[in-house]
Coordinates of C-alpha atoms in Angstrom, one line a residue:
X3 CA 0.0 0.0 0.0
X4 CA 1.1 3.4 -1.2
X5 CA 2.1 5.9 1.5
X6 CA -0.3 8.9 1.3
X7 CA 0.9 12.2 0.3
X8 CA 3.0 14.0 2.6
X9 CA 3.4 11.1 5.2
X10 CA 7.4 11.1 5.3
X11 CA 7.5 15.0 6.3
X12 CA 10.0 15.9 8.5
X13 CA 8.9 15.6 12.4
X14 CA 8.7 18.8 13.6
X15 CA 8.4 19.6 17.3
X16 CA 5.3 19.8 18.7
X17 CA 4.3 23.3 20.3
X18 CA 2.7 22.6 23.5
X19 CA 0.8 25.5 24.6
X20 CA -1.5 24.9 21.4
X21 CA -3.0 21.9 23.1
X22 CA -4.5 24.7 25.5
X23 CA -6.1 26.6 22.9
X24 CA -8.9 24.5 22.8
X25 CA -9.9 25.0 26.1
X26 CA -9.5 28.9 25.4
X27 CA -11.5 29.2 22.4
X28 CA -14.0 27.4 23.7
X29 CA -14.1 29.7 26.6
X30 CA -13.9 32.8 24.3
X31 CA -17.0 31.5 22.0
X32 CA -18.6 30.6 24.8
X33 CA -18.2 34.5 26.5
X34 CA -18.9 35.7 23.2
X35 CA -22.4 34.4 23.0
X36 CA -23.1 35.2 26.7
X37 CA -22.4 38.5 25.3
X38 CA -24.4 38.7 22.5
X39 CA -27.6 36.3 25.1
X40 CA -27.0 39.8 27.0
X41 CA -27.7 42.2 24.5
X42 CA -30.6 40.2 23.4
X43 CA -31.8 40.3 27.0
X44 CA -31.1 44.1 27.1
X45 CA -33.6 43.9 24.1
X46 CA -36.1 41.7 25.5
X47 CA -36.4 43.9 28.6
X48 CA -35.9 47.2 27.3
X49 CA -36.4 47.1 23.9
X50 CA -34.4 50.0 21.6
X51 CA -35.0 52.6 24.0
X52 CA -33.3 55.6 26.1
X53 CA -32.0 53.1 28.5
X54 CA -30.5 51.0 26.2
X55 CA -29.0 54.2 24.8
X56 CA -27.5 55.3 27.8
X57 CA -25.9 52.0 29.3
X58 CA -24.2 51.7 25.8
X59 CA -22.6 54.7 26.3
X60 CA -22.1 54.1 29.7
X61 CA -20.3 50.9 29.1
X62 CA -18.0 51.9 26.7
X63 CA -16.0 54.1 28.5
X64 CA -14.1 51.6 31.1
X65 CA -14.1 48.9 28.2
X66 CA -12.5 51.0 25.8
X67 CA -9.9 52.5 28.5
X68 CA -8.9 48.8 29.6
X69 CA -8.9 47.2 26.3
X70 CA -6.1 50.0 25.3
X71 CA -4.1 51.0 28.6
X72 CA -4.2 47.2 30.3
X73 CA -5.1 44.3 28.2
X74 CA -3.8 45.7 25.2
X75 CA -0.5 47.4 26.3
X76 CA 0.3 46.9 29.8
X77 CA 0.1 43.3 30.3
X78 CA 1.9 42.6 27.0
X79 CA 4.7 45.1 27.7
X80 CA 4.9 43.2 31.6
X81 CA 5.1 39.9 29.8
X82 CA 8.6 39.9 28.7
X83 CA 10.0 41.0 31.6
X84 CA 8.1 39.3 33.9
X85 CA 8.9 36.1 31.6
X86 CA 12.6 36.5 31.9
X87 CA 12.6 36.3 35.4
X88 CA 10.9 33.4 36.2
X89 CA 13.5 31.4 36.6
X90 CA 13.8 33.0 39.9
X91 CA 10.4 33.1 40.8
X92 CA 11.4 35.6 43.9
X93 CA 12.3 38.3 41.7
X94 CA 9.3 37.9 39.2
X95 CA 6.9 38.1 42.3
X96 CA 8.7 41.2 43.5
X97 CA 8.2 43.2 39.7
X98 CA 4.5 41.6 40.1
X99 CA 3.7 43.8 43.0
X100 CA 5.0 46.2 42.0
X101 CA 3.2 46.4 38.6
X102 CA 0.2 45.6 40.2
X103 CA 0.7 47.8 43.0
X104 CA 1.2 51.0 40.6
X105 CA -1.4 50.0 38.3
X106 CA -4.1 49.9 41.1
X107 CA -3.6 53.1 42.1
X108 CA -3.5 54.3 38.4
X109 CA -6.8 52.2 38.0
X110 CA -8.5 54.0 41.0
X111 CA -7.1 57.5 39.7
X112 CA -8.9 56.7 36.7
X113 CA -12.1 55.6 38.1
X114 CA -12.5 58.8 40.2
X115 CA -11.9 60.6 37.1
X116 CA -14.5 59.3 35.1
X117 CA -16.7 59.4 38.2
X118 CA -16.1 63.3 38.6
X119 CA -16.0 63.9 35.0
X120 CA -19.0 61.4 33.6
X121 CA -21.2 64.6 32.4
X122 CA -18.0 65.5 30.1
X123 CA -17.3 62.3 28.8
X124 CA -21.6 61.4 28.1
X125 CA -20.9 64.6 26.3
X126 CA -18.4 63.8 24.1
X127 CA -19.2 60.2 23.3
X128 CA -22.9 61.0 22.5
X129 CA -23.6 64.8 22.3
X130 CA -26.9 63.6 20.6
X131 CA -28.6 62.2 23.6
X132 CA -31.6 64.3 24.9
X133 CA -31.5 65.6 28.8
X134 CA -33.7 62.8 30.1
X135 CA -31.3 60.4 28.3
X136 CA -27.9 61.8 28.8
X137 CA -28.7 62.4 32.9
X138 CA -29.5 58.4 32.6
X139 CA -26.0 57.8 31.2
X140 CA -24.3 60.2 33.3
X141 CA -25.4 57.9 36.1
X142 CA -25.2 54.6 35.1
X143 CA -21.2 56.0 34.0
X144 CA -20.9 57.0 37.6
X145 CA -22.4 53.5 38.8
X146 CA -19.9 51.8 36.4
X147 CA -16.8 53.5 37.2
X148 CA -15.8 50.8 39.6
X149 CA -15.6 48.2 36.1
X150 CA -11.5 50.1 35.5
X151 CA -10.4 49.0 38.3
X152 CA -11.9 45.4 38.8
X153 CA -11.7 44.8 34.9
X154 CA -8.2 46.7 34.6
X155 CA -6.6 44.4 37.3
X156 CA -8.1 41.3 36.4
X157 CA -6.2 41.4 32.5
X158 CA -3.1 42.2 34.6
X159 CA -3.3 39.2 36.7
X160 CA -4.2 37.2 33.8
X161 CA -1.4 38.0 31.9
X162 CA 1.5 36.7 34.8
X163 CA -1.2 33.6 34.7
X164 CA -0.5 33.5 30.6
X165 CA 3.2 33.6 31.6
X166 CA 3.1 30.5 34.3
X167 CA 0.9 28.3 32.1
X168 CA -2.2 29.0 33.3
X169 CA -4.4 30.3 29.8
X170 CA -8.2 29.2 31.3
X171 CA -8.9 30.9 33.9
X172 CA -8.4 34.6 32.5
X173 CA -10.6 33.5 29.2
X174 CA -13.3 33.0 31.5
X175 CA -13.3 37.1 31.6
X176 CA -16.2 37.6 29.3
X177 CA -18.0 34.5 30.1
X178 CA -18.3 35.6 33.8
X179 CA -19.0 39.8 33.0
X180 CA -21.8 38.6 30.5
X181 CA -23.2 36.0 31.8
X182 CA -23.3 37.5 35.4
X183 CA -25.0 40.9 33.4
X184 CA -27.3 38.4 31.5
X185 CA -28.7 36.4 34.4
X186 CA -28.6 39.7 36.1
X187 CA -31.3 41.5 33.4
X188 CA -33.4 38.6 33.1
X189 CA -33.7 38.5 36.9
X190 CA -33.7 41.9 38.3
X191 CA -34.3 44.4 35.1
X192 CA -37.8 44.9 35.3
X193 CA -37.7 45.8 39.2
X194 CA -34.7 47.5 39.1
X195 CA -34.2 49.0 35.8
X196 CA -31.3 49.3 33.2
X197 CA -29.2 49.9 36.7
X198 CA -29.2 45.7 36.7
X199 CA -27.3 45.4 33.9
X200 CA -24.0 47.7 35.2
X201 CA -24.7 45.7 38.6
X202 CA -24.2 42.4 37.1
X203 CA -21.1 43.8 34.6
X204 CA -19.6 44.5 38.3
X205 CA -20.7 41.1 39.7
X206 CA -19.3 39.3 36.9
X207 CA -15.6 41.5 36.7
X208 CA -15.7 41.3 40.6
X209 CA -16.0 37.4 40.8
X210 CA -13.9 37.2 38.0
X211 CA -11.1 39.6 40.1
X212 CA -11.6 37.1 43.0
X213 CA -10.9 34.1 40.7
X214 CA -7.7 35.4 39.3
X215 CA -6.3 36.7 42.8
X216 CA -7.0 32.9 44.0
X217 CA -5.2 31.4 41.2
X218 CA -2.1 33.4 41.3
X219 CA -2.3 32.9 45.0
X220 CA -1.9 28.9 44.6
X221 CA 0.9 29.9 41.8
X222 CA 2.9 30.9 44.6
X223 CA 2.4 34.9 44.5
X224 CA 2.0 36.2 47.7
X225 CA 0.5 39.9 47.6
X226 CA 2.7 42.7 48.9
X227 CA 2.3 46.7 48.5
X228 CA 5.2 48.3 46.8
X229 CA 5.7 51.8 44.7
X230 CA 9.5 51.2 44.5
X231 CA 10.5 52.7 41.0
X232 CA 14.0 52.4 41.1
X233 CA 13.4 49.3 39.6
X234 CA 15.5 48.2 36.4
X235 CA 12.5 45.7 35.7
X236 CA 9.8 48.7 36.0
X237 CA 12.0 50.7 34.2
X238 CA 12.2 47.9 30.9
X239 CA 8.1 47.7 31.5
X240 CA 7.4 51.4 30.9
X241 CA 9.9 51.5 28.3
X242 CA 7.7 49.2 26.2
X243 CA 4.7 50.5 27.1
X244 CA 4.4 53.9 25.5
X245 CA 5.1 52.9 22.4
X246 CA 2.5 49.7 22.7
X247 CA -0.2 52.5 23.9
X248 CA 0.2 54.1 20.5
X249 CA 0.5 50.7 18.6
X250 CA -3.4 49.6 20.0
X251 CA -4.4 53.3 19.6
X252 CA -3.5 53.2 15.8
X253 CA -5.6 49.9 15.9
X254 CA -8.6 51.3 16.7
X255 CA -8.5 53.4 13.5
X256 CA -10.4 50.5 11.3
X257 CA -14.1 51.1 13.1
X258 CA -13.4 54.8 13.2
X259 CA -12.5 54.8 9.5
X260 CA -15.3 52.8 8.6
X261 CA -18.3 54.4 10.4
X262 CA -16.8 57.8 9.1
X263 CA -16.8 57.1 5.4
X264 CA -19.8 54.8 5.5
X265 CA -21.8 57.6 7.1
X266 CA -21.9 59.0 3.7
X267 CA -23.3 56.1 2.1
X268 CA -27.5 55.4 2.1
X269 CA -28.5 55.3 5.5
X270 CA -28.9 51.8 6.9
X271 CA -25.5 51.0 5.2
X272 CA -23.2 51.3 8.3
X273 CA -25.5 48.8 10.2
X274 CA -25.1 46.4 7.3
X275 CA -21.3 47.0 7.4
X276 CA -21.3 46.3 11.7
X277 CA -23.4 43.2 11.4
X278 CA -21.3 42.2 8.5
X279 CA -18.2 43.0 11.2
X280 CA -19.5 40.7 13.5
X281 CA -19.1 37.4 11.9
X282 CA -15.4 38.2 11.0
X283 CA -15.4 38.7 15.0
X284 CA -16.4 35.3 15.5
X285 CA -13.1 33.5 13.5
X286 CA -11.2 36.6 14.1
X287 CA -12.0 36.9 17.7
X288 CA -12.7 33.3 18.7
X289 CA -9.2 31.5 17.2
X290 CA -6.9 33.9 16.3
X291 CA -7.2 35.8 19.1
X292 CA -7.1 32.8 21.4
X293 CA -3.9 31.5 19.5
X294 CA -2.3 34.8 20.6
X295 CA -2.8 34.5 24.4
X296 CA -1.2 30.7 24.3
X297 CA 1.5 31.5 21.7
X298 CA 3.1 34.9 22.9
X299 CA 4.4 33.6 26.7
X300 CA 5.7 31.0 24.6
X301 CA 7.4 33.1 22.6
X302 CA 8.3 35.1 25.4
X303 CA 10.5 31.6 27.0
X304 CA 11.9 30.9 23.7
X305 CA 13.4 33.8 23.3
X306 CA 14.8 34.6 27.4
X307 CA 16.0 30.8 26.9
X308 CA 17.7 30.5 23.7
X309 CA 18.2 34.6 22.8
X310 CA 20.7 34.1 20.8
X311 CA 19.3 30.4 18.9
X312 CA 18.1 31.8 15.3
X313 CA 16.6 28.3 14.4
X314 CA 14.6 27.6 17.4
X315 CA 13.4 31.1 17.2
X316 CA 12.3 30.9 13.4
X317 CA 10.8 27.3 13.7
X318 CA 8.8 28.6 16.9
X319 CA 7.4 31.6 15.1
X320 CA 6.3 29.5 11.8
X321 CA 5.0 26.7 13.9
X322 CA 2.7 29.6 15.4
X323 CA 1.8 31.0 11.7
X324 CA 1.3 27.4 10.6
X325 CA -1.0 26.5 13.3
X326 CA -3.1 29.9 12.3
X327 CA -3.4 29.0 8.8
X328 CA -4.4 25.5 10.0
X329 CA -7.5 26.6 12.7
X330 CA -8.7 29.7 10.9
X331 CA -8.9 28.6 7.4
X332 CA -11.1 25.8 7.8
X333 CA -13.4 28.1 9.7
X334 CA -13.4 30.7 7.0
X335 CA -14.4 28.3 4.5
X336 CA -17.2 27.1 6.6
X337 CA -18.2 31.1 7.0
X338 CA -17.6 31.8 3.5
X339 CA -19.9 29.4 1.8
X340 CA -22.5 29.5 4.4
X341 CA -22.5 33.1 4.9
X342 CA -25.7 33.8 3.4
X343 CA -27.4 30.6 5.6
X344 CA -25.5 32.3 8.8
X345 CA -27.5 35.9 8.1
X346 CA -30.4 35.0 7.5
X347 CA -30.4 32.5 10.8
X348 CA -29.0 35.5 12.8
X349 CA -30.6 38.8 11.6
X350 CA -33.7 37.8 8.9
X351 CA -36.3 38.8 11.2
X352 CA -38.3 42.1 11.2
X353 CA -37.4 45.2 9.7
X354 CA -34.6 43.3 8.4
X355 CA -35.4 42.5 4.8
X356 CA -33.8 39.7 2.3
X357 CA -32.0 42.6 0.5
X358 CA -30.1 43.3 3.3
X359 CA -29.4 39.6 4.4
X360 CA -28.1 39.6 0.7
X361 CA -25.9 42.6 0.9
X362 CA -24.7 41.6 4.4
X363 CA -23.5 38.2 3.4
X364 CA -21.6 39.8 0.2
X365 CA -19.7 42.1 2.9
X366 CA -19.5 39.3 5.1
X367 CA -17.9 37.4 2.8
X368 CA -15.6 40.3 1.5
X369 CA -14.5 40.2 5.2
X370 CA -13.5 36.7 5.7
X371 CA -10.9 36.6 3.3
X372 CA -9.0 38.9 5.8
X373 CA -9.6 36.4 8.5
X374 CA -6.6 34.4 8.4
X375 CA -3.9 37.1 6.8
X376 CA -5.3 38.8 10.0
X377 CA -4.3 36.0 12.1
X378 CA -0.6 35.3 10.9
X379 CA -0.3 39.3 11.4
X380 CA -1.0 39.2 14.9
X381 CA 1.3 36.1 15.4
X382 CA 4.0 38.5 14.0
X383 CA 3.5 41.6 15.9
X384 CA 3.4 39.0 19.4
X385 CA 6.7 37.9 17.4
X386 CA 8.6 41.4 17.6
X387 CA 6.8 41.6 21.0
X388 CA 8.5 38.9 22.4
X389 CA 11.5 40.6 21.2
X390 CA 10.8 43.9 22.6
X391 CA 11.0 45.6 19.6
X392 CA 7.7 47.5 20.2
X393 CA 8.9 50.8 18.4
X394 CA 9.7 48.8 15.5
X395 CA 6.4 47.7 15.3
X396 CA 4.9 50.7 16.1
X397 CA 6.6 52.0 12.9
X398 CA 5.6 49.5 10.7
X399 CA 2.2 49.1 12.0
X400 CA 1.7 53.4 11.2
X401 CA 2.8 52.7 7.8
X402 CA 0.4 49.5 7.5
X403 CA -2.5 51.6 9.2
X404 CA -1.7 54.8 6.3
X405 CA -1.6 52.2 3.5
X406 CA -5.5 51.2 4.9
X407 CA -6.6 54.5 5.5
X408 CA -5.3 55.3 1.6
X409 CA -6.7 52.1 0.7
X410 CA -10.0 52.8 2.2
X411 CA -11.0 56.7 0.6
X412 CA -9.7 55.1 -3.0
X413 CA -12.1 51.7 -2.6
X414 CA -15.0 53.4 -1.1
X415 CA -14.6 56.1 -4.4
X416 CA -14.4 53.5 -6.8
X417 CA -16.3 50.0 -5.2
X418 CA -18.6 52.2 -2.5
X419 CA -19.7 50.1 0.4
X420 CA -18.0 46.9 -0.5
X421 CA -14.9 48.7 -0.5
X422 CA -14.3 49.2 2.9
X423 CA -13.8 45.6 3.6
X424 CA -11.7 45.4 0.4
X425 CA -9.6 48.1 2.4
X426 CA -9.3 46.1 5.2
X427 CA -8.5 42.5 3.3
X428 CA -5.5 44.4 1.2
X429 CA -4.1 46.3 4.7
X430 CA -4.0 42.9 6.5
X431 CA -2.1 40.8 3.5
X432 CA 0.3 43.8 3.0
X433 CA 1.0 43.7 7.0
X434 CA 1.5 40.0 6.8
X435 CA 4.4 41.0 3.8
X436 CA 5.7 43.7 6.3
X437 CA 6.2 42.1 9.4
X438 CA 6.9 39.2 8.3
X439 CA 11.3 39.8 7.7
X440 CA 11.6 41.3 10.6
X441 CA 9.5 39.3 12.6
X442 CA 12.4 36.4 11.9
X443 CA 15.7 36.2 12.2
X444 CA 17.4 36.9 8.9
X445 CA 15.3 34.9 5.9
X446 CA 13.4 32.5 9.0
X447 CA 10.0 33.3 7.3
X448 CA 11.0 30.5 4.8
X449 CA 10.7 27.9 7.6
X450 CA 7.1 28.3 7.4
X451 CA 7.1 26.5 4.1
X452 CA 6.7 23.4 5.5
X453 CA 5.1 20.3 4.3
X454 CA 2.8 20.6 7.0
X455 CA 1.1 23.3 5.4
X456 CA 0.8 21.5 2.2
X457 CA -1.2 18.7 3.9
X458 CA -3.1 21.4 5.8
X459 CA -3.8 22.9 2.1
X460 CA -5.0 19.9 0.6
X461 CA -7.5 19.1 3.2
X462 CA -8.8 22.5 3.3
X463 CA -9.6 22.4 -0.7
X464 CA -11.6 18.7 -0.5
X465 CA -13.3 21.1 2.6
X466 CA -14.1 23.6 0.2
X467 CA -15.6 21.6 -2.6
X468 CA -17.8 19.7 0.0
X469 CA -19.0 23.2 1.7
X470 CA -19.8 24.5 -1.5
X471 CA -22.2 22.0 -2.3
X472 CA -23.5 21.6 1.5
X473 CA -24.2 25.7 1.4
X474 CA -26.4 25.2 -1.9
X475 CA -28.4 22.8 0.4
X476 CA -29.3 25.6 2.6
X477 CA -31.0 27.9 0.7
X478 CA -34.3 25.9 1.1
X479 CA -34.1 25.7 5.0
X480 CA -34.9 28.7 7.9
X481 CA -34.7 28.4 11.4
X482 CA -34.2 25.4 13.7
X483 CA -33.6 23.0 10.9
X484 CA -31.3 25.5 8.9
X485 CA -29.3 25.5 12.6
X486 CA -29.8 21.6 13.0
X487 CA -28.0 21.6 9.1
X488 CA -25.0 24.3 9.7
X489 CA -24.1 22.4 12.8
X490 CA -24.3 19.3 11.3
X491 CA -21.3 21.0 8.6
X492 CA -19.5 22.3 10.5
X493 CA -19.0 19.3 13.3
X494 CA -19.0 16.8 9.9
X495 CA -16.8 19.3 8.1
X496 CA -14.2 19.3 11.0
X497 CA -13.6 15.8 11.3
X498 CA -13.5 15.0 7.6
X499 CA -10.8 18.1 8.1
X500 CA -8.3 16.3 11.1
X501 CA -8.3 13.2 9.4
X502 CA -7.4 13.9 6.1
X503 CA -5.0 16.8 7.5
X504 CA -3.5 14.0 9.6
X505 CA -3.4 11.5 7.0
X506 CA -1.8 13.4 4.5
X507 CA 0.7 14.8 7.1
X508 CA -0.2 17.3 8.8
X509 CA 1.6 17.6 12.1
X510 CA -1.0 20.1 13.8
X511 CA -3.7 17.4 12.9
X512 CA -1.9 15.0 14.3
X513 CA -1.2 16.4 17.5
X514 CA -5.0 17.0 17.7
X515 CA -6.1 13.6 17.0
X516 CA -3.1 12.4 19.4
X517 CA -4.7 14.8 21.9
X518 CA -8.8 13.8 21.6
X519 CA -7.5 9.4 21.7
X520 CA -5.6 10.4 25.0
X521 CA -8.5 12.4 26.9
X522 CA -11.1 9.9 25.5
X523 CA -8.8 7.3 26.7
X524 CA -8.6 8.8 29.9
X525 CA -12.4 9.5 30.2
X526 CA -13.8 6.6 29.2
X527 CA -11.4 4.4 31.7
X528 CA -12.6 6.7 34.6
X529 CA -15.9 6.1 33.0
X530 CA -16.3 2.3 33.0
X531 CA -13.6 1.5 35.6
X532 CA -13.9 4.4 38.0
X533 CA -9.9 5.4 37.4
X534 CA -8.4 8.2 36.4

């Protein structure tokens, strides 16, 4: 019998923190739905009223300031530094408090700011709102204040839990904040009002806190309060952080780009775009995103461990890329030929008519083809990251963001609507061409030419030819039989997917289908035997 295709690659070395990724995306999808279960609570309750109005605004403030100053520069910038001193754990706790010692009085500086200043800030997010409606989110911003500090400290504390090993219990962030705010509405909203839903946001970000100041606790960290800055550690963490604060500012010019030139278009058109948005989220969000958390501490100990080791370096980075291509492609496909089934399932209800399920999918679709460029970009930038060469890719990632702001005014002239996701498609491959050299050590990018990837290739075409016939099915099927049908794709889809991956080669497959025998193993022994 002929060897399949593929199946004398070289052995490559397997990259153990991707067997936690499961657990994380899982988490993620799972505090992604909570979220949206919230808002559609929100809806039941409220409906699209002034409340609704004003906890939006309301809530956007301390998500926005955490999602740039903590979770998207401060804990990466600690990372690294906390990383390299693990090796004596002493030290590592010591830079620990101190981070989190500075940050929590930065946190509660910030949250009696916002508290004092809530009228200015209601102001300037939504100088639309009427008086009855802008005292409402005055207040509910005041309530919510509290969400900085308890939402601020817990990304902190997740990140030196990223660095130990420990990737599950910070994911469970959004499933406890939702689902705390959902059960929250459902129970208390119509007694209390739209105050419920900031109370349970607390609950959820509070219990969460709790949780991660447990976990680091049976880590080893034991907390002390210390403002020492003649630090050389602290010193190294503030270094990278300035330029990281500008790096995630510069990345939240894609929405504001987008809802400023589609403003001008028909109205109803931005909505289309946002709903269109949020199924790239769910690949985008749900994998790549997860991928990220596991990959960069490794990163992190590859480089303090072997800084000066080119090849482990380069084959650690294209593992990372390769194992990208290999979750988010699959899931693209699935997206892309089912996108119009997915639409109308989520949104084809009401006021929302089957031309704009139609022109929704088309942008959704438009969209989707960014979703894994997107993904190997982000497993650069944690690449130079690791490095600490944060002004680097600060540099490169101004010139990416002019390239899509250019990108976007000449698409929108010349494609209108659909070319805003265009924009966004071409900015995303043209990053991955950037970063990519200096991501590497010198020509390392060609490591991830592996024949890995061509098995991971293959299988994803024979997945494309069978989704492209499955979608035409699902034109002739509407609610809870066109869900019984898409679930029944993708779950079919995914094993058809590891075991031709795996059987023509692929090493991520593998490790996958190594993974599922061994916990099945394990579960049904405890199962029929009672042991573990």
């Amino acid at each position: 019998m002929k060897a399949p295709p593929f199946a004398n690659a070289q052995a490559l070395p397997r990259l153990a923190p991707l067997r936690m990724l499961t657990g994380v995306a899982v988490l993620s999808a799972c505090g992604m739905a909570l979220g949206y279960a919230r808002d559609a609570s929100l809806a039941a309750v409220f409906g699209a009223s002034a409340a609704t109005d004003a906890f939006f605004v309301a809530a956007i403030i301390p998500t926005i300031a955490v999602a740039v100053l903590i979770a998207g520069a401060l804990a990466p910038a600690a990372l690294p530094v906390f990383g390299a001193r693990l090796e004596q754990r002493a030290q590592a706790w010591r830079l620990a408090n101190i981070l989190l010692s500075w940050s929590a009085l930065l946190l509660l500086f910030c949250v009696a700011l916002v508290f004092f200043a809530a009228a200015g800030l209601v102001s300037w997010l939504a100088p639309g709102l009427d008086q009855e409606t802008r005292a409402l989110a005055i207040d509910l911003t005041r309530l919510g204040a509290p969400l900085l500090f308890l939402l601020g400290m817990s990304a902190l504390l997740g990140a030196f839990a990223n660095a130990l090993g420990s990737f599950r219990l910070p994911a469970l962030a959004t499933l406890l904040v939702n689902g705390a705010a959902f059960a929250a509405i459902l129970a208390f909203g119509r007694r209390m009002g739209i105050s419920s839903a900031m109370w349970g946001l607390m609950a959820g970000a509070g219990l969460h806190l709790l949780a991660q100041l447990f976990g680091l606790y049976r880590q080893g960290w034991r907390p002390a309060f210390s403002l020492t800055w003649r630090n050389a550690e602290l010193r190294e963490t503030l270094r990278l952080l300035i330029p990281l604060i500008a790096f995630v500012a510069l990345a939240q010019s894609v929405p504001i780009v987008e809802r400023t030139m589609a403003s001008s278009f028909p109205s109803g058109e931005l909505s289309l775009l946002a709903y269109a948005g949020k199924l790239f989220q769910i690949p985008g969000i749900v994998v790549s995103s997860s991928l990220a958390v596991v990959l960069y501490p490794h990163l992190i100990q590859t480089r303090t461990h072997a800084p000066r080791a080119a090849k482990e370096w380069n084959d650690t980075l294209a593992q990372g890329a390769r194992a990208c291509i290999f979750l988010t492609l699959p899931l693209t496909l699935w997206f892309y030929f089912n996108a119009d089934a997915i639409v109308r399932l989520l949104f084809e209800r009401g006021a929302f008519s089957v031309a704009d399920s139609a022109t929704t999918a088309e942008l959704a679709r438009l969209y989707l083809l960014g979703v894994t460029p997107a993904g190997i970009l982000l497993v650069w930038t944690r690449g130079l990251h690791a490095r600490r060469k944060m002004n680097l890719a600060l540099g490169l990632g101004a010139l990416n963001t002019a390239l899509y702001i250019a990108a976007a005014f000449v698409c929108a002239q010349r494609f209108g609507l659909r070319g805003l996701p265009i924009a966004f498609v071409a900015a995303q491959l043209f990053g991955c061409l950037l970063f990519a050299p200096f991501a590497f050590e010198p020509r390392g990018w060609r490591a991830v030419w592996h024949r890995s990837l061509g098995a991971t290739g293959a299988a994803n075409l024979a997945l494309a030819l069978g989704w492209f016939a499955s979608g035409q099915l699902t034109q002739n099927f509407h609610g809870t039989a066109l869900f019984a049908l898409l679930s029944v794709s993708l779950l079919s889809g995914a094993l058809l997917y590891l075991c031709l991956a795996g059987w023509w080669g692929s090493a991520e497959a593998r490790d996958y289908i190594e993974l599922g025998r061994a916990r099945w193993k394990k579960f049904s022994a405890s199962l029929l035997f009672g042991r573990e």
